[in-house]
Amino acid sequence: MQSQDSQPKYAKLNIGGSLFYTTIGTLTKHDTMLKAMFSGRMKVLTDTEGWVLIDRCGKHFNSVLNFLRDEHVALPNKTHEIAELLAEAKFYLISPLIEACQQALRLRQCKIEPQCCIPLVSTSADLSQLITSSSKPVVKLLINRHNNKYSYTSASDDNLLKNIELFDKLSLRFGSRFLFIKDVSGSSEICCWSYFGLATKVAEVCCTSIVYATDKKHTKVDFPEARIYEECLNLMLYENRTEPDQELMQATSWRGAVSGVSSAYGSDDEEERNRIVLRKRLVL
């Protein structure tokens, strides 16, 4: 017959309202505060039903027990949960678990997380699919540096790089609100910004023009920074909408981007009327 002393001894723990049932052997396996508590070196608080009360959150105590049993445990995926487990390991004075959590946090701090992802399209089919499936307004920059049909003016290269740099800055700033797309499909254009709301083009800023010299044609690349910013601000009117608004479409296409007319400004009265509509929509 097996003696009473050989019977396993169990402990009932109430960790912040979460109940755990484990062996004294697990709790005293390593030199921790739990070993001091359940080996008689520390006084413990027990309720009338024999549950040992520990004033800690029980969210990660399963991980603590598994580490005591196996000397390793799968750490949480989220950084803040690893930090929470680290706090519990420090409370229970479990040195190997403390080191494991600290090492995991150091590795995560060194890891570079991308702030935004910009799709690169080379076909009109891929571009159309991205625009129609996006729930966000779309900003597209068409870049064809290889399109060397005509010679460039002296400042064109610098202006082309400025357009690309501004696109990258805008994508970092508004990446959570807009879908930014780089378009490198074959086109006669070299640098052109396009803006889409509800899968419809609402504005366009073409940055290239042809300059006729005495001997040949030259391609001029501009950097209309103010217009690019303005159209981005106008595009915010299309956020959180599910259907087109005709008054909104007309107001944001005052340069003729939707109707296909020339991009030159209209009369002063019409321009001011459209600006009033835009301001009213932004307030709403």
PDB file of N, CA, C and O in Angstrom, residues 7-62:
ATOM      1  N   GLN A   7       2.071  10.419  -1.614  1.00  0.00           N
ATOM      2  CA  GLN A   7       0.997  11.014  -2.398  1.00  0.00           C
ATOM      3  C   GLN A   7       1.402  12.416  -2.838  1.00  0.00           C
ATOM      4  O   GLN A   7       2.037  13.162  -2.076  1.00  0.00           O
ATOM      5  N   PRO A   8       1.071  12.803  -4.087  1.00  0.00           N
ATOM      6  CA  PRO A   8       1.412  14.156  -4.545  1.00  0.00           C
ATOM      7  C   PRO A   8       0.642  15.196  -3.750  1.00  0.00           C
ATOM      8  O   PRO A   8      -0.494  14.967  -3.326  1.00  0.00           O
ATOM      9  N   LYS A   9       1.283  16.319  -3.541  1.00  0.00           N
ATOM     10  CA  LYS A   9       0.658  17.412  -2.829  1.00  0.00           C
ATOM     11  C   LYS A   9       0.255  18.489  -3.836  1.00  0.00           C
ATOM     12  O   LYS A   9       1.038  18.854  -4.698  1.00  0.00           O
ATOM     13  N   TYR A  10      -0.933  18.938  -3.694  1.00  0.00           N
ATOM     14  CA  TYR A  10      -1.480  19.905  -4.641  1.00  0.00           C
ATOM     15  C   TYR A  10      -1.705  21.253  -3.971  1.00  0.00           C
ATOM     16  O   TYR A  10      -1.843  21.340  -2.749  1.00  0.00           O
ATOM     17  N   ALA A  11      -1.769  22.285  -4.803  1.00  0.00           N
ATOM     18  CA  ALA A  11      -2.032  23.638  -4.313  1.00  0.00           C
ATOM     19  C   ALA A  11      -3.131  24.262  -5.162  1.00  0.00           C
ATOM     20  O   ALA A  11      -3.190  24.062  -6.382  1.00  0.00           O
ATOM     21  N   LYS A  12      -3.992  24.985  -4.489  1.00  0.00           N
ATOM     22  CA  LYS A  12      -5.069  25.718  -5.156  1.00  0.00           C
ATOM     23  C   LYS A  12      -4.754  27.213  -5.061  1.00  0.00           C
ATOM     24  O   LYS A  12      -4.589  27.740  -3.964  1.00  0.00           O
ATOM     25  N   LEU A  13      -4.659  27.850  -6.232  1.00  0.00           N
ATOM     26  CA  LEU A  13      -4.254  29.254  -6.262  1.00  0.00           C
ATOM     27  C   LEU A  13      -5.359  30.111  -6.879  1.00  0.00           C
ATOM     28  O   LEU A  13      -5.943  29.753  -7.915  1.00  0.00           O
ATOM     29  N   ASN A  14      -5.623  31.222  -6.239  1.00  0.00           N
ATOM     30  CA  ASN A  14      -6.542  32.239  -6.760  1.00  0.00           C
ATOM     31  C   ASN A  14      -5.701  33.460  -7.112  1.00  0.00           C
ATOM     32  O   ASN A  14      -5.307  34.237  -6.245  1.00  0.00           O
ATOM     33  N   ILE A  15      -5.405  33.583  -8.440  1.00  0.00           N
ATOM     34  CA  ILE A  15      -4.553  34.682  -8.903  1.00  0.00           C
ATOM     35  C   ILE A  15      -5.448  35.772  -9.473  1.00  0.00           C
ATOM     36  O   ILE A  15      -5.907  35.693 -10.611  1.00  0.00           O
ATOM     37  N   GLY A  16      -5.745  36.779  -8.675  1.00  0.00           N
ATOM     38  CA  GLY A  16      -6.582  37.887  -9.141  1.00  0.00           C
ATOM     39  C   GLY A  16      -7.946  37.454  -9.630  1.00  0.00           C
ATOM     40  O   GLY A  16      -8.503  38.074 -10.546  1.00  0.00           O
ATOM     41  N   GLY A  17      -8.496  36.382  -9.053  1.00  0.00           N
ATOM     42  CA  GLY A  17      -9.817  35.896  -9.459  1.00  0.00           C
ATOM     43  C   GLY A  17      -9.772  34.715 -10.416  1.00  0.00           C
ATOM     44  O   GLY A  17     -10.791  34.056 -10.642  1.00  0.00           O
ATOM     45  N   SER A  18      -8.615  34.428 -11.006  1.00  0.00           N
ATOM     46  CA  SER A  18      -8.441  33.258 -11.874  1.00  0.00           C
ATOM     47  C   SER A  18      -7.926  32.099 -11.027  1.00  0.00           C
ATOM     48  O   SER A  18      -6.963  32.258 -10.269  1.00  0.00           O
ATOM     49  N   LEU A  19      -8.554  30.933 -11.172  1.00  0.00           N
ATOM     50  CA  LEU A  19      -8.237  29.790 -10.321  1.00  0.00           C
ATOM     51  C   LEU A  19      -7.306  28.820 -11.041  1.00  0.00           C
ATOM     52  O   LEU A  19      -7.508  28.509 -12.220  1.00  0.00           O
ATOM     53  N   PHE A  20      -6.293  28.329 -10.322  1.00  0.00           N
ATOM     54  CA  PHE A  20      -5.317  27.388 -10.864  1.00  0.00           C
ATOM     55  C   PHE A  20      -5.116  26.252  -9.853  1.00  0.00           C
ATOM     56  O   PHE A  20      -5.114  26.485  -8.638  1.00  0.00           O
ATOM     57  N   TYR A  21      -4.933  25.050 -10.391  1.00  0.00           N
ATOM     58  CA  TYR A  21      -4.745  23.860  -9.552  1.00  0.00           C
ATOM     59  C   TYR A  21      -3.496  23.151 -10.049  1.00  0.00           C
ATOM     60  O   TYR A  21      -3.444  22.697 -11.185  1.00  0.00           O
ATOM     61  N   THR A  22      -2.463  23.095  -9.231  1.00  0.00           N
ATOM     62  CA  THR A  22      -1.196  22.512  -9.669  1.00  0.00           C
ATOM     63  C   THR A  22      -0.523  21.835  -8.488  1.00  0.00           C
ATOM     64  O   THR A  22      -1.044  21.828  -7.366  1.00  0.00           O
ATOM     65  N   THR A  23       0.630  21.225  -8.743  1.00  0.00           N
ATOM     66  CA  THR A  23       1.330  20.494  -7.680  1.00  0.00           C
ATOM     67  C   THR A  23       2.309  21.410  -6.958  1.00  0.00           C
ATOM     68  O   THR A  23       2.819  22.393  -7.527  1.00  0.00           O
ATOM     69  N   ILE A  24       2.557  21.049  -5.726  1.00  0.00           N
ATOM     70  CA  ILE A  24       3.580  21.756  -4.956  1.00  0.00           C
ATOM     71  C   ILE A  24       4.934  21.568  -5.616  1.00  0.00           C
ATOM     72  O   ILE A  24       5.776  22.471  -5.619  1.00  0.00           O
ATOM     73  N   GLY A  25       5.160  20.403  -6.240  1.00  0.00           N
ATOM     74  CA  GLY A  25       6.435  20.132  -6.914  1.00  0.00           C
ATOM     75  C   GLY A  25       6.711  21.115  -8.035  1.00  0.00           C
ATOM     76  O   GLY A  25       7.856  21.559  -8.214  1.00  0.00           O
ATOM     77  N   THR A  26       5.670  21.469  -8.796  1.00  0.00           N
ATOM     78  CA  THR A  26       5.853  22.450  -9.869  1.00  0.00           C
ATOM     79  C   THR A  26       6.196  23.820  -9.301  1.00  0.00           C
ATOM     80  O   THR A  26       7.097  24.504  -9.795  1.00  0.00           O
ATOM     81  N   LEU A  27       5.508  24.206  -8.255  1.00  0.00           N
ATOM     82  CA  LEU A  27       5.707  25.530  -7.678  1.00  0.00           C
ATOM     83  C   LEU A  27       7.054  25.670  -6.981  1.00  0.00           C
ATOM     84  O   LEU A  27       7.572  26.785  -6.844  1.00  0.00           O
ATOM     85  N   THR A  28       7.630  24.541  -6.530  1.00  0.00           N
ATOM     86  CA  THR A  28       8.914  24.596  -5.803  1.00  0.00           C
ATOM     87  C   THR A  28      10.066  24.038  -6.627  1.00  0.00           C
ATOM     88  O   THR A  28      11.154  23.789  -6.095  1.00  0.00           O
ATOM     89  N   LYS A  29       9.845  23.874  -7.924  1.00  0.00           N
ATOM     90  CA  LYS A  29      10.860  23.252  -8.777  1.00  0.00           C
ATOM     91  C   LYS A  29      12.078  24.143  -8.963  1.00  0.00           C
ATOM     92  O   LYS A  29      13.201  23.671  -9.084  1.00  0.00           O
ATOM     93  N   HIS A  30      11.859  25.458  -9.001  1.00  0.00           N
ATOM     94  CA  HIS A  30      12.950  26.411  -9.206  1.00  0.00           C
ATOM     95  C   HIS A  30      12.996  27.372  -8.030  1.00  0.00           C
ATOM     96  O   HIS A  30      12.026  27.524  -7.281  1.00  0.00           O
ATOM     97  N   ASP A  31      14.135  28.037  -7.893  1.00  0.00           N
ATOM     98  CA  ASP A  31      14.316  28.963  -6.777  1.00  0.00           C
ATOM     99  C   ASP A  31      13.635  30.290  -7.109  1.00  0.00           C
ATOM    100  O   ASP A  31      14.253  31.221  -7.646  1.00  0.00           O
ATOM    101  N   THR A  32      12.356  30.376  -6.809  1.00  0.00           N
ATOM    102  CA  THR A  32      11.561  31.560  -7.100  1.00  0.00           C
ATOM    103  C   THR A  32      10.786  31.959  -5.852  1.00  0.00           C
ATOM    104  O   THR A  32      10.857  31.291  -4.811  1.00  0.00           O
ATOM    105  N   MET A  33      10.021  33.032  -5.971  1.00  0.00           N
ATOM    106  CA  MET A  33       9.186  33.450  -4.859  1.00  0.00           C
ATOM    107  C   MET A  33       8.104  32.412  -4.575  1.00  0.00           C
ATOM    108  O   MET A  33       7.697  32.222  -3.423  1.00  0.00           O
ATOM    109  N   LEU A  34       7.637  31.724  -5.615  1.00  0.00           N
ATOM    110  CA  LEU A  34       6.623  30.682  -5.410  1.00  0.00           C
ATOM    111  C   LEU A  34       7.184  29.542  -4.565  1.00  0.00           C
ATOM    112  O   LEU A  34       6.473  28.970  -3.724  1.00  0.00           O
ATOM    113  N   LYS A  35       8.451  29.206  -4.785  1.00  0.00           N
ATOM    114  CA  LYS A  35       9.069  28.174  -3.960  1.00  0.00           C
ATOM    115  C   LYS A  35       9.134  28.621  -2.506  1.00  0.00           C
ATOM    116  O   LYS A  35       8.867  27.829  -1.583  1.00  0.00           O
ATOM    117  N   ALA A  36       9.468  29.880  -2.283  1.00  0.00           N
ATOM    118  CA  ALA A  36       9.512  30.393  -0.911  1.00  0.00           C
ATOM    119  C   ALA A  36       8.134  30.367  -0.276  1.00  0.00           C
ATOM    120  O   ALA A  36       7.983  30.062   0.918  1.00  0.00           O
ATOM    121  N   MET A  37       7.096  30.631  -1.056  1.00  0.00           N
ATOM    122  CA  MET A  37       5.740  30.645  -0.526  1.00  0.00           C
ATOM    123  C   MET A  37       5.262  29.251  -0.142  1.00  0.00           C
ATOM    124  O   MET A  37       4.615  29.069   0.897  1.00  0.00           O
ATOM    125  N   PHE A  38       5.567  28.267  -0.986  1.00  0.00           N
ATOM    126  CA  PHE A  38       4.992  26.932  -0.787  1.00  0.00           C
ATOM    127  C   PHE A  38       5.972  25.934  -0.162  1.00  0.00           C
ATOM    128  O   PHE A  38       5.694  24.743  -0.114  1.00  0.00           O
ATOM    129  N   SER A  39       7.110  26.437   0.301  1.00  0.00           N
ATOM    130  CA  SER A  39       8.019  25.592   1.074  1.00  0.00           C
ATOM    131  C   SER A  39       8.022  25.983   2.542  1.00  0.00           C
ATOM    132  O   SER A  39       8.823  25.463   3.327  1.00  0.00           O
ATOM    133  N   GLY A  40       7.169  26.908   2.910  1.00  0.00           N
ATOM    134  CA  GLY A  40       7.053  27.314   4.302  1.00  0.00           C
ATOM    135  C   GLY A  40       7.914  28.476   4.701  1.00  0.00           C
ATOM    136  O   GLY A  40       7.868  28.921   5.856  1.00  0.00           O
ATOM    137  N   ARG A  41       8.706  29.029   3.752  1.00  0.00           N
ATOM    138  CA  ARG A  41       9.582  30.148   4.102  1.00  0.00           C
ATOM    139  C   ARG A  41       8.839  31.482   4.130  1.00  0.00           C
ATOM    140  O   ARG A  41       9.334  32.452   4.669  1.00  0.00           O
ATOM    141  N   MET A  42       7.676  31.536   3.496  1.00  0.00           N
ATOM    142  CA  MET A  42       6.875  32.756   3.482  1.00  0.00           C
ATOM    143  C   MET A  42       5.452  32.430   3.904  1.00  0.00           C
ATOM    144  O   MET A  42       4.944  31.332   3.646  1.00  0.00           O
ATOM    145  N   LYS A  43       4.819  33.376   4.539  1.00  0.00           N
ATOM    146  CA  LYS A  43       3.424  33.199   4.898  1.00  0.00           C
ATOM    147  C   LYS A  43       2.555  33.446   3.669  1.00  0.00           C
ATOM    148  O   LYS A  43       2.847  34.309   2.844  1.00  0.00           O
ATOM    149  N   VAL A  44       1.490  32.671   3.543  1.00  0.00           N
ATOM    150  CA  VAL A  44       0.567  32.825   2.427  1.00  0.00           C
ATOM    151  C   VAL A  44      -0.815  33.154   2.973  1.00  0.00           C
ATOM    152  O   VAL A  44      -1.171  32.778   4.099  1.00  0.00           O
ATOM    153  N   LEU A  45      -1.592  33.855   2.155  1.00  0.00           N
ATOM    154  CA  LEU A  45      -2.949  34.236   2.522  1.00  0.00           C
ATOM    155  C   LEU A  45      -3.909  33.231   1.908  1.00  0.00           C
ATOM    156  O   LEU A  45      -3.905  33.018   0.686  1.00  0.00           O
ATOM    157  N   THR A  46      -4.726  32.600   2.749  1.00  0.00           N
ATOM    158  CA  THR A  46      -5.633  31.545   2.297  1.00  0.00           C
ATOM    159  C   THR A  46      -7.057  31.884   2.708  1.00  0.00           C
ATOM    160  O   THR A  46      -7.289  32.385   3.814  1.00  0.00           O
ATOM    161  N   ASP A  47      -8.027  31.594   1.789  1.00  0.00           N
ATOM    162  CA  ASP A  47      -9.419  31.835   2.150  1.00  0.00           C
ATOM    163  C   ASP A  47      -9.996  30.614   2.871  1.00  0.00           C
ATOM    164  O   ASP A  47      -9.286  29.637   3.151  1.00  0.00           O
ATOM    165  N   THR A  48     -11.275  30.659   3.179  1.00  0.00           N
ATOM    166  CA  THR A  48     -11.909  29.597   3.970  1.00  0.00           C
ATOM    167  C   THR A  48     -11.964  28.269   3.238  1.00  0.00           C
ATOM    168  O   THR A  48     -12.113  27.214   3.864  1.00  0.00           O
ATOM    169  N   GLU A  49     -11.849  28.269   1.921  1.00  0.00           N
ATOM    170  CA  GLU A  49     -11.900  27.036   1.132  1.00  0.00           C
ATOM    171  C   GLU A  49     -10.516  26.516   0.790  1.00  0.00           C
ATOM    172  O   GLU A  49     -10.384  25.553   0.036  1.00  0.00           O
ATOM    173  N   GLY A  50      -9.489  27.140   1.297  1.00  0.00           N
ATOM    174  CA  GLY A  50      -8.137  26.654   1.090  1.00  0.00           C
ATOM    175  C   GLY A  50      -7.446  27.191  -0.138  1.00  0.00           C
ATOM    176  O   GLY A  50      -6.346  26.746  -0.497  1.00  0.00           O
ATOM    177  N   TRP A  51      -8.022  28.179  -0.829  1.00  0.00           N
ATOM    178  CA  TRP A  51      -7.389  28.766  -2.002  1.00  0.00           C
ATOM    179  C   TRP A  51      -6.357  29.806  -1.545  1.00  0.00           C
ATOM    180  O   TRP A  51      -6.670  30.700  -0.757  1.00  0.00           O
ATOM    181  N   VAL A  52      -5.149  29.670  -2.061  1.00  0.00           N
ATOM    182  CA  VAL A  52      -4.090  30.627  -1.760  1.00  0.00           C
ATOM    183  C   VAL A  52      -4.305  31.869  -2.621  1.00  0.00           C
ATOM    184  O   VAL A  52      -4.374  31.793  -3.855  1.00  0.00           O
ATOM    185  N   LEU A  53      -4.404  33.014  -1.973  1.00  0.00           N
ATOM    186  CA  LEU A  53      -4.715  34.256  -2.676  1.00  0.00           C
ATOM    187  C   LEU A  53      -3.433  35.017  -3.002  1.00  0.00           C
ATOM    188  O   LEU A  53      -2.616  35.280  -2.112  1.00  0.00           O
ATOM    189  N   ILE A  54      -3.260  35.327  -4.288  1.00  0.00           N
ATOM    190  CA  ILE A  54      -2.122  36.140  -4.736  1.00  0.00           C
ATOM    191  C   ILE A  54      -2.689  37.328  -5.513  1.00  0.00           C
ATOM    192  O   ILE A  54      -3.424  37.148  -6.493  1.00  0.00           O
ATOM    193  N   ASP A  55      -2.344  38.513  -5.080  1.00  0.00           N
ATOM    194  CA  ASP A  55      -2.912  39.734  -5.654  1.00  0.00           C
ATOM    195  C   ASP A  55      -2.165  40.139  -6.924  1.00  0.00           C
ATOM    196  O   ASP A  55      -1.442  41.131  -6.965  1.00  0.00           O
ATOM    197  N   ARG A  56      -2.337  39.311  -7.957  1.00  0.00           N
ATOM    198  CA  ARG A  56      -1.772  39.597  -9.280  1.00  0.00           C
ATOM    199  C   ARG A  56      -2.808  39.248 -10.341  1.00  0.00           C
ATOM    200  O   ARG A  56      -3.771  38.526 -10.074  1.00  0.00           O
ATOM    201  N   CYS A  57      -2.617  39.766 -11.560  1.00  0.00           N
ATOM    202  CA  CYS A  57      -3.498  39.399 -12.672  1.00  0.00           C
ATOM    203  C   CYS A  57      -3.169  37.976 -13.120  1.00  0.00           C
ATOM    204  O   CYS A  57      -2.000  37.606 -13.256  1.00  0.00           O
ATOM    205  N   GLY A  58      -4.204  37.180 -13.341  1.00  0.00           N
ATOM    206  CA  GLY A  58      -3.983  35.787 -13.731  1.00  0.00           C
ATOM    207  C   GLY A  58      -3.853  35.555 -15.222  1.00  0.00           C
ATOM    208  O   GLY A  58      -3.768  34.405 -15.664  1.00  0.00           O
ATOM    209  N   LYS A  59      -3.794  36.635 -16.010  1.00  0.00           N
ATOM    210  CA  LYS A  59      -3.786  36.506 -17.473  1.00  0.00           C
ATOM    211  C   LYS A  59      -2.635  35.640 -17.973  1.00  0.00           C
ATOM    212  O   LYS A  59      -2.806  34.819 -18.879  1.00  0.00           O
ATOM    213  N   HIS A  60      -1.446  35.808 -17.399  1.00  0.00           N
ATOM    214  CA  HIS A  60      -0.264  35.115 -17.900  1.00  0.00           C
ATOM    215  C   HIS A  60       0.241  34.032 -16.946  1.00  0.00           C
ATOM    216  O   HIS A  60       1.346  33.520 -17.150  1.00  0.00           O
ATOM    217  N   PHE A  61      -0.573  33.661 -15.940  1.00  0.00           N
ATOM    218  CA  PHE A  61      -0.059  32.700 -14.963  1.00  0.00           C
ATOM    219  C   PHE A  61       0.080  31.303 -15.561  1.00  0.00           C
ATOM    220  O   PHE A  61       0.922  30.525 -15.126  1.00  0.00           O
ATOM    221  N   ASN A  62      -0.731  30.982 -16.576  1.00  0.00           N
ATOM    222  CA  ASN A  62      -0.551  29.701 -17.266  1.00  0.00           C
ATOM    223  C   ASN A  62       0.843  29.609 -17.881  1.00  0.00           C
ATOM    224  O   ASN A  62       1.488  28.556 -17.842  1.00  0.00           O
TER     225      ASN A  62
END
